[in-house]
Amino acid sequence: MSKKLIIVLIIALAIIALIVYRSVAPVTIDDAIGYIDDGKFVKALKALDTLVKTAPYEDGERINYYRLKALFGYIYELNGDYSDECRDIKKTKNKKLEYKIRKKIEDINKKTGLDLVLVTEPSCYIFTSGTLYDEFVSLYPGSRYIEAIDFDSMQFIMNVVPDSINPVMEFYKRYPQTAYLSSLVNIILKALENPKVEVKGYSQQLVELLQEFCNKYSSSAEYYRLFRCKGENVNLRDSAGTFGQISGKLNKGEIVVQLERSMDSVVIGDVRDYWYRVVSVSGSRGWVFGKFLERIEPVTKAIAQDGETFIIDEQFNEWIDSHTPKGW
């Protein structure tokens, strides 16, 4: 037998051995994460369902978290697949089509062991009834992953029901010290561009959230879209200019979000500035002259130490030749 033939046989045997090994080797959590990254959500769910049955308690937390990540990925995929049908159901209230989709979801649930449901009000979409989530929270009530799961859920709901910021505000109410603060503000700014979005009832929460954002991210692009009204009883108009009809009022100190800015600055009286189309935290919308707006100043928090109160920035100004602030 020639050397070339021997080499070919060895390579062929190695390939066969690798294929056999992969077919019988146990799937790991890293394999399942790879399936999620590749968009193979059902395959990931099957692998994770197998792993969770024999995993020790410590590993179970991570496995359960990725089960929910795979579930949300699959839900996004299904909503994309059935977007036309859901749009039709929402528009025409087609009961036959609704029944047809519900039957398809039942079949999916039987094959996958999931708990998917069709929601038709106030919008039409496919979601989970929460079995895996409830199971995770009951097993790991203090898990660091719960906030991440709740954030993913909130993002999904905001995508399918874009006419309300209630999901964002409920999330912030539950996690006032959230690491997702910047993302929340981005979601809110995007939502407020929709004139149908209702913000009444969230005024105080919005003020707290936006002020905290300004404290932490005063160099961000989003920060420069946030203002405070510095005038008393300032007019909002339905178009950019003094000729616009008055559509509302702004109170002094009220926070507003910039939605648009006029192309050119203009002179009114002795002031040159732009016109800004804004929405206030109380829900008022309209155009306001820039003269009446000012940046929201970041608030520096104070901390107590040995009976004295220090501003955090002052503490770090004492950081000279040491890795520890003076008197820390």
Short mmCIF file of C-alpha atoms in Angstrom, two decimals:
data_model
loop_
_atom_site.label_atom_id
_atom_site.label_comp_id
_atom_site.label_asym_id
_atom_site.label_seq_id
_atom_site.Cartn_x
_atom_site.Cartn_y
_atom_site.Cartn_z
CA MET A 1 0.00 0.00 0.00
CA SER A 2 1.40 3.38 -1.01
CA LYS A 3 2.21 6.10 1.48
CA LYS A 4 -0.30 8.45 -0.18
CA LEU A 5 -3.11 5.92 0.24
CA ILE A 6 -2.17 5.36 3.88
CA ILE A 7 -2.27 9.12 4.54
CA VAL A 8 -5.68 9.39 2.84
CA LEU A 9 -7.03 6.49 4.94
CA ILE A 10 -5.71 8.03 8.15
CA ILE A 11 -7.35 11.37 7.33
CA ALA A 12 -10.63 9.65 6.43
CA LEU A 13 -10.60 7.66 9.67
CA ALA A 14 -9.86 10.83 11.66
CA ILE A 15 -12.81 12.60 10.05
CA ILE A 16 -15.12 9.64 10.73
CA ALA A 17 -13.92 9.48 14.34
CA LEU A 18 -14.58 13.21 14.77
CA ILE A 19 -18.09 12.86 13.33
CA VAL A 20 -18.84 9.91 15.59
CA TYR A 21 -17.45 11.75 18.62
CA ARG A 22 -19.58 14.80 17.93
CA SER A 23 -22.67 12.66 17.52
CA VAL A 24 -22.22 10.90 20.87
CA ALA A 25 -20.34 13.51 22.91
CA PRO A 26 -22.51 15.24 25.52
CA VAL A 27 -23.64 18.77 24.64
CA THR A 28 -22.21 21.46 26.90
CA ILE A 29 -23.63 24.81 27.92
CA ASP A 30 -21.05 26.47 25.66
CA ASP A 31 -22.45 24.44 22.75
CA ALA A 32 -25.94 25.67 23.62
CA ILE A 33 -24.74 29.29 23.79
CA GLY A 34 -23.21 28.78 20.35
CA TYR A 35 -26.58 27.60 19.06
CA ILE A 36 -28.18 30.80 20.42
CA ASP A 37 -25.52 32.94 18.76
CA ASP A 38 -26.20 31.11 15.47
CA GLY A 39 -29.95 31.67 15.77
CA LYS A 40 -30.68 27.95 16.36
CA PHE A 41 -33.01 28.66 19.26
CA VAL A 42 -35.02 25.41 19.28
CA LYS A 43 -31.81 23.36 19.17
CA ALA A 44 -30.44 25.45 22.05
CA LEU A 45 -33.63 24.94 24.07
CA LYS A 46 -33.48 21.16 23.59
CA ALA A 47 -29.83 21.08 24.65
CA LEU A 48 -30.45 23.25 27.71
CA ASP A 49 -33.54 21.25 28.72
CA THR A 50 -31.33 18.14 28.73
CA LEU A 51 -28.52 19.83 30.65
CA VAL A 52 -30.76 21.31 33.37
CA LYS A 53 -32.04 17.86 34.39
CA THR A 54 -28.64 16.70 35.64
CA ALA A 55 -26.82 19.97 36.35
CA PRO A 56 -25.76 20.85 39.91
CA TYR A 57 -27.58 23.77 41.53
CA GLU A 58 -24.77 26.26 40.83
CA ASP A 59 -24.66 25.46 37.09
CA GLY A 60 -28.44 25.37 36.91
CA GLU A 61 -28.66 29.13 37.39
CA ARG A 62 -26.65 29.83 34.25
CA ILE A 63 -28.40 27.09 32.27
CA ASN A 64 -31.85 28.41 33.20
CA TYR A 65 -30.80 31.92 32.24
CA TYR A 66 -29.75 30.78 28.77
CA ARG A 67 -32.97 28.79 28.42
CA LEU A 68 -34.79 32.11 28.74
CA LYS A 69 -32.37 33.80 26.32
CA ALA A 70 -33.07 31.06 23.78
CA LEU A 71 -36.79 31.34 24.43
CA PHE A 72 -36.79 35.10 23.76
CA GLY A 73 -34.76 34.55 20.61
CA TYR A 74 -37.30 32.00 19.40
CA ILE A 75 -40.19 34.35 20.28
CA TYR A 76 -38.62 37.14 18.21
CA GLU A 77 -38.20 34.68 15.34
CA LEU A 78 -41.82 33.52 15.51
CA ASN A 79 -43.14 37.06 15.65
CA GLY A 80 -41.16 37.80 12.51
CA ASP A 81 -42.57 34.70 10.80
CA TYR A 82 -46.16 35.58 11.70
CA SER A 83 -45.95 39.37 11.49
CA ASP A 84 -48.29 39.58 8.47
CA GLU A 85 -50.89 37.36 10.14
CA CYS A 86 -50.71 39.34 13.38
CA ARG A 87 -51.06 42.60 11.47
CA ASP A 88 -54.16 41.20 9.74
CA ILE A 89 -55.65 39.98 13.03
CA LYS A 90 -55.13 43.38 14.64
CA LYS A 91 -56.59 45.23 11.67
CA THR A 92 -59.55 43.01 10.73
CA LYS A 93 -60.22 40.96 13.90
CA ASN A 94 -60.15 37.87 11.66
CA LYS A 95 -61.26 35.09 14.04
CA LYS A 96 -60.56 32.27 11.56
CA LEU A 97 -56.98 33.42 11.11
CA GLU A 98 -56.63 33.88 14.87
CA TYR A 99 -57.82 30.32 15.45
CA LYS A 100 -55.40 29.06 12.79
CA ILE A 101 -52.42 30.76 14.47
CA ARG A 102 -53.46 29.48 17.89
CA LYS A 103 -53.53 25.92 16.51
CA LYS A 104 -50.03 26.37 15.06
CA ILE A 105 -48.79 27.63 18.41
CA GLU A 106 -50.34 24.61 20.15
CA ASP A 107 -48.46 22.33 17.75
CA ILE A 108 -45.21 24.19 18.45
CA ASN A 109 -45.79 23.83 22.19
CA LYS A 110 -46.38 20.09 21.85
CA LYS A 111 -43.15 19.62 19.90
CA THR A 112 -40.97 21.87 22.07
CA GLY A 113 -42.58 21.69 25.52
CA LEU A 114 -42.89 25.47 25.58
CA ASP A 115 -45.79 27.63 26.79
CA LEU A 116 -46.22 30.07 23.91
CA VAL A 117 -49.47 32.02 23.65
CA LEU A 118 -51.05 34.39 21.13
CA VAL A 119 -51.83 37.80 22.59
CA THR A 120 -54.34 39.89 20.62
CA GLU A 121 -54.92 42.96 22.83
CA PRO A 122 -53.84 45.74 22.79
CA SER A 123 -51.60 44.45 19.99
CA CYS A 124 -51.17 41.05 18.36
CA TYR A 125 -48.02 39.07 19.09
CA ILE A 126 -46.70 35.72 20.29
CA PHE A 127 -45.26 35.56 23.79
CA THR A 128 -44.66 33.20 26.70
CA SER A 129 -47.08 32.64 29.57
CA GLY A 130 -44.07 32.72 31.93
CA THR A 131 -43.54 29.10 32.99
CA LEU A 132 -39.76 29.10 32.50
CA TYR A 133 -39.43 32.53 34.08
CA ASP A 134 -41.45 31.54 37.16
CA GLU A 135 -39.41 28.36 37.47
CA PHE A 136 -36.16 30.31 37.32
CA VAL A 137 -37.23 32.95 39.86
CA SER A 138 -38.52 30.32 42.28
CA LEU A 139 -35.23 28.39 42.12
CA TYR A 140 -32.92 31.45 42.15
CA PRO A 141 -34.87 34.35 43.72
CA GLY A 142 -31.78 36.52 44.24
CA SER A 143 -30.14 35.77 40.92
CA ARG A 144 -28.14 38.51 39.23
CA TYR A 145 -29.68 37.36 35.94
CA ILE A 146 -33.27 38.29 36.81
CA GLU A 147 -32.78 41.97 35.97
CA ALA A 148 -31.29 41.02 32.58
CA ILE A 149 -34.25 38.75 31.85
CA ASP A 150 -36.74 41.43 32.87
CA PHE A 151 -34.93 43.93 30.64
CA ASP A 152 -35.17 41.57 27.64
CA SER A 153 -38.86 41.08 28.35
CA MET A 154 -39.44 44.84 28.64
CA GLN A 155 -37.62 45.48 25.36
CA PHE A 156 -39.78 42.94 23.59
CA ILE A 157 -43.03 44.42 24.92
CA MET A 158 -41.90 47.92 23.91
CA ASN A 159 -41.30 46.63 20.37
CA VAL A 160 -44.73 45.07 19.99
CA VAL A 161 -46.73 47.63 22.01
CA PRO A 162 -44.98 50.93 21.16
CA ASP A 163 -47.81 53.23 22.26
CA SER A 164 -46.95 53.19 25.97
CA ILE A 165 -43.87 53.73 28.11
CA ASN A 166 -45.48 51.82 30.99
CA PRO A 167 -43.14 48.77 30.57
CA VAL A 168 -40.08 51.04 30.87
CA MET A 169 -41.39 52.86 33.91
CA GLU A 170 -42.38 49.61 35.63
CA PHE A 171 -38.88 48.26 34.99
CA TYR A 172 -37.29 51.42 36.44
CA LYS A 173 -39.62 51.28 39.43
CA ARG A 174 -38.42 47.75 40.13
CA TYR A 175 -34.74 48.51 39.43
CA PRO A 176 -34.06 52.17 40.37
CA GLN A 177 -30.30 51.50 40.44
CA THR A 178 -30.34 49.63 37.14
CA ALA A 179 -27.24 49.16 35.03
CA TYR A 180 -29.50 49.59 31.99
CA LEU A 181 -30.22 53.27 32.66
CA SER A 182 -28.68 54.48 29.40
CA SER A 183 -30.64 51.90 27.43
CA LEU A 184 -33.87 52.91 29.19
CA VAL A 185 -33.37 56.55 28.17
CA ASN A 186 -32.72 55.52 24.56
CA ILE A 187 -35.94 53.49 24.55
CA ILE A 188 -37.89 56.40 26.07
CA LEU A 189 -36.50 58.95 23.58
CA LYS A 190 -37.45 56.67 20.71
CA ALA A 191 -40.92 56.04 22.16
CA LEU A 192 -41.62 59.75 22.70
CA GLU A 193 -41.23 60.40 18.98
CA ASN A 194 -44.60 58.64 18.62
CA PRO A 195 -47.30 61.27 19.29
CA LYS A 196 -49.64 58.52 20.51
CA VAL A 197 -47.40 57.69 23.46
CA GLU A 198 -49.01 58.75 26.72
CA VAL A 199 -46.73 60.05 29.47
CA LYS A 200 -49.31 61.47 31.86
CA GLY A 201 -49.05 59.75 35.20
CA TYR A 202 -45.30 59.13 34.84
CA SER A 203 -44.12 62.72 35.36
CA GLN A 204 -42.33 62.23 38.68
CA GLN A 205 -40.76 58.93 37.65
CA LEU A 206 -39.54 60.47 34.39
CA VAL A 207 -38.00 63.40 36.24
CA GLU A 208 -36.10 61.03 38.56
CA LEU A 209 -34.97 58.78 35.71
CA LEU A 210 -33.83 61.60 33.43
CA GLN A 211 -32.06 63.47 36.24
CA GLU A 212 -30.20 60.31 37.24
CA PHE A 213 -29.23 59.81 33.60
CA CYS A 214 -27.91 63.39 33.40
CA ASN A 215 -25.89 62.79 36.58
CA LYS A 216 -24.16 59.78 35.06
CA TYR A 217 -24.01 60.45 31.32
CA SER A 218 -23.57 64.21 30.88
CA SER A 219 -21.23 63.70 27.92
CA SER A 220 -23.61 61.46 25.94
CA ALA A 221 -25.47 62.49 22.78
CA GLU A 222 -28.78 61.80 24.55
CA TYR A 223 -27.91 64.29 27.30
CA TYR A 224 -27.89 67.10 24.75
CA ARG A 225 -31.53 66.34 23.89
CA LEU A 226 -32.67 66.97 27.47
CA PHE A 227 -33.55 70.44 28.75
CA ARG A 228 -35.21 72.25 31.62
CA CYS A 229 -37.61 75.16 31.05
CA LYS A 230 -36.14 78.32 32.58
CA GLY A 231 -39.07 80.64 31.93
CA GLU A 232 -42.43 81.08 33.61
CA ASN A 233 -45.55 79.91 31.80
CA VAL A 234 -43.72 79.52 28.45
CA ASN A 235 -45.76 79.04 25.28
CA LEU A 236 -45.61 75.88 23.22
CA ARG A 237 -46.60 76.39 19.57
CA ASP A 238 -47.78 74.08 16.80
CA SER A 239 -45.03 75.25 14.45
CA ALA A 240 -41.56 76.78 14.69
CA GLY A 241 -42.13 80.53 14.94
CA THR A 242 -44.10 83.17 16.78
CA PHE A 243 -46.78 82.83 14.11
CA GLY A 244 -47.53 79.30 15.33
CA GLN A 245 -50.70 78.71 17.30
CA ILE A 246 -50.25 78.20 21.05
CA SER A 247 -50.68 74.48 21.77
CA GLY A 248 -49.69 74.34 25.43
CA LYS A 249 -47.58 75.76 28.24
CA LEU A 250 -44.36 74.86 30.03
CA ASN A 251 -43.84 75.49 33.72
CA LYS A 252 -40.55 76.77 35.07
CA GLY A 253 -38.20 73.90 35.85
CA GLU A 254 -40.16 71.39 33.77
CA ILE A 255 -38.00 68.83 31.95
CA VAL A 256 -38.48 68.45 28.20
CA VAL A 257 -37.08 66.11 25.55
CA GLN A 258 -35.98 67.52 22.21
CA LEU A 259 -37.62 65.74 19.27
CA GLU A 260 -36.50 68.13 16.54
CA ARG A 261 -34.63 71.40 16.02
CA SER A 262 -35.25 74.06 13.39
CA MET A 263 -32.80 74.11 10.50
CA ASP A 264 -31.73 77.70 11.13
CA SER A 265 -31.45 79.94 14.16
CA VAL A 266 -33.52 83.12 14.26
CA VAL A 267 -33.41 86.40 16.14
CA ILE A 268 -36.31 87.23 18.42
CA GLY A 269 -35.84 90.45 20.35
CA ASP A 270 -32.11 90.56 21.13
CA VAL A 271 -31.64 86.76 21.23
CA ARG A 272 -30.55 84.45 18.41
CA ASP A 273 -31.48 80.80 18.96
CA TYR A 274 -33.18 77.79 17.42
CA TRP A 275 -36.73 76.57 17.78
CA TYR A 276 -37.09 73.15 19.40
CA ARG A 277 -39.93 70.69 19.04
CA VAL A 278 -40.25 69.08 22.46
CA VAL A 279 -42.37 66.87 24.66
CA SER A 280 -42.48 67.59 28.38
CA VAL A 281 -42.60 65.06 31.20
CA SER A 282 -46.20 66.14 31.77
CA GLY A 283 -47.09 65.19 28.19
CA SER A 284 -47.26 68.63 26.54
CA ARG A 285 -45.95 68.80 22.97
CA GLY A 286 -45.00 71.67 20.70
CA TRP A 287 -42.30 74.09 19.56
CA VAL A 288 -40.49 76.36 22.02
CA PHE A 289 -37.86 79.04 21.42
CA GLY A 290 -34.41 78.01 22.69
CA LYS A 291 -34.13 81.13 24.84
CA PHE A 292 -36.43 79.46 27.35
CA LEU A 293 -34.45 76.21 27.64
CA GLU A 294 -31.33 75.31 29.59
CA ARG A 295 -29.24 72.19 30.09
CA ILE A 296 -30.06 69.92 33.01
CA GLU A 297 -27.15 70.27 35.41
CA PRO A 298 -25.81 66.99 36.82
CA VAL A 299 -26.44 66.74 40.56
CA THR A 300 -23.42 65.66 42.59
CA LYS A 301 -24.42 63.32 45.39
CA ALA A 302 -23.22 63.76 48.93
CA ILE A 303 -22.01 60.98 51.22
CA ALA A 304 -21.72 60.86 54.99
CA GLN A 305 -18.44 59.99 56.72
CA ASP A 306 -17.62 60.22 60.43
CA GLY A 307 -20.47 62.61 61.07
CA GLU A 308 -19.48 64.90 58.19
CA THR A 309 -20.96 65.20 54.71
CA PHE A 310 -18.70 65.24 51.68
CA ILE A 311 -19.40 65.74 48.02
CA ILE A 312 -18.11 62.69 46.15
CA ASP A 313 -16.19 64.86 43.70
CA GLU A 314 -14.40 66.59 46.59
CA GLN A 315 -13.29 63.23 47.94
CA PHE A 316 -11.62 62.35 44.68
CA ASN A 317 -9.91 65.70 44.39
CA GLU A 318 -7.86 64.58 47.40
CA TRP A 319 -6.57 61.60 45.41
CA ILE A 320 -2.99 62.78 45.01
CA ASP A 321 -0.18 60.31 45.62
CA SER A 322 -2.27 57.46 46.94
CA HIS A 323 -4.73 54.93 45.53
CA THR A 324 -7.06 55.92 48.35
CA PRO A 325 -8.71 59.36 48.73
CA LYS A 326 -7.62 61.37 51.73
CA GLY A 327 -9.73 60.55 54.79
CA TRP A 328 -11.59 57.79 52.97
#
